[in-house]
XYZ file of C-alpha atoms in Angstrom:
363
model
C 7.153 -3.117 -10.949
C 2.585 -3.836 -10.461
C 0.060 -5.677 -8.954
C -1.868 -6.771 -12.377
C -5.964 -8.008 -12.199
C -7.481 -9.225 -14.475
C -10.885 -8.576 -15.162
C -11.031 -9.293 -18.550
C -15.054 -9.910 -19.678
C -15.528 -8.508 -16.165
C -19.737 -7.317 -15.854
C -18.820 -3.684 -13.874
C -22.083 -4.792 -11.811
C -19.139 -7.601 -9.817
C -16.731 -4.716 -9.402
C -17.831 -2.806 -6.010
C -16.977 -0.073 -3.940
C -17.709 -0.280 -0.647
C -16.508 0.601 3.049
C -15.904 -1.913 5.502
C -15.534 -1.696 9.112
C -12.959 -4.747 9.196
C -10.452 -3.415 6.287
C -11.120 -0.017 8.641
C -10.132 -1.281 11.941
C -6.751 -2.999 10.059
C -5.701 -0.388 8.652
C -6.329 1.615 12.554
C -4.802 -0.480 13.820
C -2.012 -0.585 11.734
C -1.254 3.026 12.467
C -1.337 2.681 15.712
C 1.474 -0.161 15.667
C 3.074 2.190 13.124
C 2.906 5.873 14.151
C 5.713 6.796 11.459
C 3.951 5.969 8.338
C 1.217 7.991 9.409
C 2.330 11.456 11.026
C -1.458 12.847 9.831
C -2.817 10.446 11.929
C -0.875 12.047 15.030
C -3.389 13.202 16.993
C -5.551 9.760 16.731
C -3.115 7.610 17.785
C -2.081 10.052 20.845
C -4.843 9.981 21.580
C -6.408 6.041 21.457
C -2.947 4.636 22.084
C -3.636 7.466 25.191
C -6.952 5.343 26.255
C -5.938 2.000 25.689
C -6.487 -0.474 29.114
C -3.150 -1.718 30.148
C -4.236 -5.218 29.788
C -5.963 -4.648 25.957
C -2.799 -2.700 24.441
C -0.806 -5.767 25.518
C -3.463 -8.052 23.359
C -3.018 -5.724 20.290
C 1.469 -6.177 20.714
C 0.485 -10.454 21.108
C -1.692 -10.124 17.442
C 0.303 -7.122 16.039
C 1.257 -9.333 13.285
C -1.496 -9.214 12.189
C -1.484 -5.909 10.722
C 2.064 -4.213 11.736
C 4.674 -5.482 8.656
C 1.619 -6.604 6.229
C -2.070 -6.734 6.552
C -3.191 -9.841 6.478
C -5.925 -10.587 3.876
C -8.352 -12.096 6.730
C -8.959 -8.267 7.522
C -9.606 -7.655 3.703
C -13.286 -8.662 2.868
C -13.980 -8.765 -0.497
C -17.789 -8.482 0.783
C -17.782 -4.990 2.935
C -21.045 -5.209 5.247
C -22.927 -2.679 7.091
C -21.095 -3.499 10.592
C -18.360 -5.492 11.799
C -20.325 -8.254 13.691
C -21.343 -9.199 10.370
C -18.139 -9.450 8.680
C -16.415 -10.817 11.718
C -19.179 -13.575 11.308
C -18.388 -14.249 8.003
C -14.689 -14.620 8.603
C -16.134 -17.348 11.002
C -17.135 -19.251 8.176
C -13.650 -19.250 6.553
C -11.594 -23.322 6.808
C -9.264 -23.393 9.097
C -6.915 -23.916 6.915
C -7.311 -21.008 4.643
C -7.312 -18.675 7.923
C -4.310 -19.581 9.278
C -2.193 -19.453 5.945
C -3.397 -16.021 5.536
C -3.229 -15.220 9.338
C 0.539 -16.104 8.978
C 0.866 -14.417 5.801
C 4.250 -12.656 7.372
C 5.401 -15.632 7.059
C 5.345 -16.682 3.631
C 5.276 -13.693 2.287
C 8.024 -14.858 -0.911
C 5.047 -17.185 -1.987
C 2.267 -14.763 -1.535
C 2.114 -14.702 -5.476
C 2.203 -18.117 -6.245
C 0.606 -19.413 -2.678
C 1.830 -22.482 -0.559
C 0.103 -25.200 1.080
C -1.281 -24.301 4.854
C 0.950 -24.603 7.835
C -1.933 -26.947 9.391
C -1.802 -29.390 6.515
C 2.076 -29.006 5.835
C 5.310 -29.915 7.327
C 7.656 -27.961 5.499
C 5.204 -24.834 5.368
C 4.831 -25.337 9.223
C 8.324 -25.803 9.805
C 8.984 -22.459 8.068
C 6.578 -20.956 10.035
C 7.981 -21.808 13.300
C 11.258 -20.678 11.795
C 10.557 -17.312 10.643
C 8.286 -16.525 13.904
C 11.151 -17.093 16.519
C 12.843 -13.508 14.736
C 9.858 -12.100 15.957
C 10.506 -12.973 19.683
C 9.289 -15.437 22.316
C 5.707 -14.004 22.748
C 5.000 -14.194 19.100
C 6.222 -17.459 18.000
C 4.716 -19.138 21.241
C 1.366 -17.040 19.895
C 2.181 -18.510 16.321
C 2.626 -21.878 17.917
C -1.062 -21.771 19.593
C -2.514 -21.162 16.722
C -0.785 -24.038 15.203
C -1.984 -26.268 18.005
C -5.277 -25.027 18.084
C -6.701 -23.023 14.879
C -9.905 -22.531 16.305
C -9.368 -21.304 20.249
C -7.053 -18.966 18.713
C -9.760 -17.178 16.018
C -11.945 -16.802 18.453
C -9.550 -15.005 20.912
C -8.771 -13.250 18.119
C -12.480 -12.140 17.109
C -12.818 -10.796 20.660
C -9.542 -8.898 20.768
C -11.177 -7.286 17.180
C -14.773 -6.949 19.242
C -13.110 -5.266 22.487
C -11.320 -2.724 20.326
C -14.113 -2.083 18.439
C -16.598 -1.165 21.913
C -12.610 0.843 23.189
C -12.685 3.137 20.517
C -13.211 2.227 17.257
C -17.184 2.106 17.476
C -16.623 5.545 18.339
C -14.011 6.058 14.993
C -16.423 3.840 12.676
C -19.011 6.531 12.815
C -17.038 9.833 12.402
C -14.908 7.803 9.075
C -17.781 5.736 7.544
C -19.744 8.856 6.349
C -17.071 10.231 4.722
C -16.178 6.483 3.439
C -19.907 5.918 2.345
C -19.969 8.934 0.701
C -16.566 8.107 -1.679
C -17.957 4.383 -2.536
C -21.220 6.396 -4.175
C -19.244 9.189 -6.011
C -16.931 6.200 -7.364
C -19.878 4.029 -7.780
C -21.828 7.213 -9.878
C -18.315 7.777 -12.368
C -18.219 3.608 -12.801
C -21.976 3.914 -13.911
C -22.179 7.382 -16.489
C -18.834 7.384 -16.777
C -17.190 4.083 -17.049
C -14.775 1.861 -15.212
C -11.165 4.163 -16.428
C -13.060 7.097 -14.901
C -13.502 5.165 -12.369
C -10.625 3.667 -11.429
C -8.182 7.026 -12.335
C -10.555 8.232 -9.475
C -9.169 5.748 -6.851
C -5.167 6.594 -7.118
C -3.343 8.151 -9.625
C -1.239 5.027 -8.772
C -4.133 2.637 -10.473
C -4.880 2.694 -13.910
C -7.185 0.905 -16.311
C -5.017 -1.113 -18.979
C -6.439 -2.108 -22.183
C -3.587 -4.547 -24.272
C -5.519 -6.415 -27.370
C -8.496 -8.602 -25.634
C -7.291 -8.438 -22.446
C -8.463 -5.684 -19.454
C -6.278 -5.131 -15.940
C -6.447 -2.975 -13.414
C -3.201 -1.990 -12.556
C -1.917 -1.189 -9.416
C 1.115 0.706 -9.229
C 3.138 -0.477 -5.985
C 7.445 -2.088 -5.851
C 6.565 -5.500 -6.025
C 5.115 -7.735 -8.575
C 1.673 -9.769 -8.831
C -0.892 -11.128 -10.957
C -4.349 -12.115 -10.225
C -7.366 -12.168 -12.116
C -11.068 -11.587 -10.962
C -12.851 -13.867 -13.647
C -15.321 -16.240 -11.578
C -15.756 -13.607 -8.620
C -15.261 -9.615 -8.663
C -13.243 -7.178 -7.643
C -14.181 -4.574 -5.255
C -13.127 -1.327 -4.048
C -12.437 -0.375 -0.271
C -12.444 3.264 0.538
C -9.747 3.936 4.663
C -9.460 7.291 5.836
C -6.198 5.951 8.008
C -4.162 4.311 4.779
C -1.945 6.576 3.449
C 0.665 6.100 2.580
C -0.365 2.711 2.052
C -2.663 1.254 -1.326
C -2.706 -2.748 -0.676
C -3.854 -5.284 -3.181
C -5.087 -8.691 -2.261
C -3.851 -10.664 -4.921
C -3.355 -13.927 -3.401
C -4.185 -17.058 -5.531
C -8.373 -18.358 -5.044
C -9.155 -14.730 -3.100
C -10.367 -12.301 -4.852
C -8.945 -9.910 -5.439
C -9.852 -6.655 -3.479
C -7.870 -3.093 -3.358
C -7.735 -0.747 -0.155
C -7.406 2.660 -1.248
C -6.724 5.908 0.691
C -9.628 8.961 0.593
C -8.094 12.295 0.117
C -4.655 11.787 -0.514
C -1.873 14.033 -0.227
C -0.912 13.766 -3.856
C 1.487 16.833 -5.311
C -0.170 18.040 -8.583
C -0.273 15.791 -11.289
C -0.363 12.476 -9.074
C 2.225 11.142 -6.958
C 5.306 9.274 -9.691
C 5.554 5.661 -10.465
C 7.726 3.629 -8.408
C 9.760 3.066 -11.888
C 9.716 6.935 -11.638
C 11.597 7.329 -8.499
C 13.749 4.801 -9.325
C 15.219 6.287 -12.834
C 15.309 9.490 -10.569
C 17.374 7.530 -7.352
C 19.477 6.230 -10.615
C 20.192 9.763 -11.853
C 21.396 11.548 -9.339
C 23.291 8.716 -7.552
C 26.113 8.488 -10.139
C 29.121 10.270 -8.504
C 29.310 13.358 -11.653
C 25.954 13.610 -11.627
C 26.111 14.693 -8.167
C 28.428 17.179 -8.866
C 26.290 18.501 -11.917
C 23.705 18.934 -9.846
C 25.915 21.027 -7.977
C 25.638 24.153 -10.464
C 22.942 22.999 -11.919
C 20.900 23.884 -8.159
C 22.685 27.087 -8.550
C 21.498 28.599 -12.337
C 21.277 27.776 -16.113
C 24.330 26.472 -17.847
C 25.613 25.239 -21.226
C 27.177 21.268 -21.835
C 29.913 24.037 -22.331
C 30.434 25.509 -19.510
C 29.021 22.480 -17.684
C 32.373 20.668 -19.460
C 34.744 23.790 -18.509
C 33.759 23.613 -15.242
C 34.310 20.047 -14.293
C 37.063 19.201 -16.588
C 35.554 16.399 -18.705
C 34.136 16.569 -22.762
C 31.077 17.976 -23.857
C 29.784 14.345 -25.334
C 30.250 13.316 -21.196
C 27.931 15.934 -20.434
C 25.648 15.528 -22.856
C 25.798 11.688 -21.688
C 24.748 12.631 -18.222
C 22.048 15.352 -18.543
C 20.017 13.189 -20.874
C 20.214 10.917 -18.226
C 18.580 12.745 -15.778
C 16.358 14.818 -18.471
C 14.566 11.455 -19.550
C 13.776 10.963 -14.978
C 12.856 14.134 -15.741
C 14.966 16.384 -13.154
C 15.731 19.321 -15.603
C 14.492 21.942 -16.988
C 15.881 23.690 -20.516
C 15.291 26.231 -22.415
C 16.906 27.776 -25.664
C 19.094 31.470 -25.944
C 19.786 32.379 -29.507
C 22.151 28.961 -30.673
C 22.818 27.915 -26.691
C 20.090 25.502 -24.649
C 20.706 26.406 -21.517
C 19.580 23.396 -18.663
C 18.739 23.597 -15.149
C 18.104 21.166 -12.046
C 14.052 20.863 -11.492
C 14.733 21.421 -7.780
C 10.871 21.338 -7.019
C 11.232 17.433 -8.356
C 14.533 17.007 -6.442
C 12.974 18.352 -3.403
C 9.833 16.017 -3.395
C 12.442 12.688 -4.181
C 12.778 11.953 -0.966
C 8.728 11.696 0.604
C 8.669 10.248 -3.338
C 10.641 7.435 -2.519
C 9.734 6.906 1.000
C 5.535 7.416 -0.391
C 6.429 4.250 -2.862
C 8.679 2.010 -0.758
C 5.338 2.411 1.834
C 2.805 1.980 -0.650
């Protein structure tokens, strides 16, 4: 499970690291709408929410499908600019069909990787969008109906909303974080120039890697989803964010330039966060009833296979098979004492399993 971005033959100068005010505003709005995802931002979320005028808070609620459960691709520019106004100007040049399809990504998520016709030109997609929008409540359903019936007016409304957010709180926030983001982008750019792409990509996150398979070179983003795109003919943009963790976003829609938004200073454990596949193996390993019972002993001390077989009334080969599953998942430590092999649960790894799982599904 991962998002793969084919960069075969892509010149390094087409791989860009840079801060984006629009992307950072999108990340900040997500944190305001889902504070439970962002415990580290509690102080900022609390003070910012308290300072919002009721009218602005009401408008943010009306449009939060753009950034709440998924981040609309219109909020992840492939060409970062110095100012929010410049990025909003670029967004204004996007055709209505593309803008509306991306804005309503929430209603076509299952077809994201393959693409669907815009609801402005396809009756089937339009019906699907309206059916799914109804589950969001009458107010957001009405908003989406307005977007479908009068895209220019709603686009202007969204731009004014983002500009009002900038005036109300984001301009001050951006002045504070842009220095950190620019420094991070410069560091990654220097790594790319001096040490190569593999070093630069590895510095983005332990969940991002460079893979070379025969003639194909790809950037792989470890996520609990599958997708594939190509940067050929366009480029690849990395956007640092101070508001993003634990999210790691990968724009890979057909016809769009790939974009990765990554958190700076993410609190990854020593050795990096485990992949979603490793988390899956670990959860499957401890979910089996007999292995859960074995963990009761293995969490308390070191045991041999024979001791565990005697304690739980099963055969030594059965114990060995269960221990093998747990060992492959990285949940056990072993040591030899004479002719005996002692097994013990790695309680540090198990204690981290809940947070690893949550980070994996939110990534």
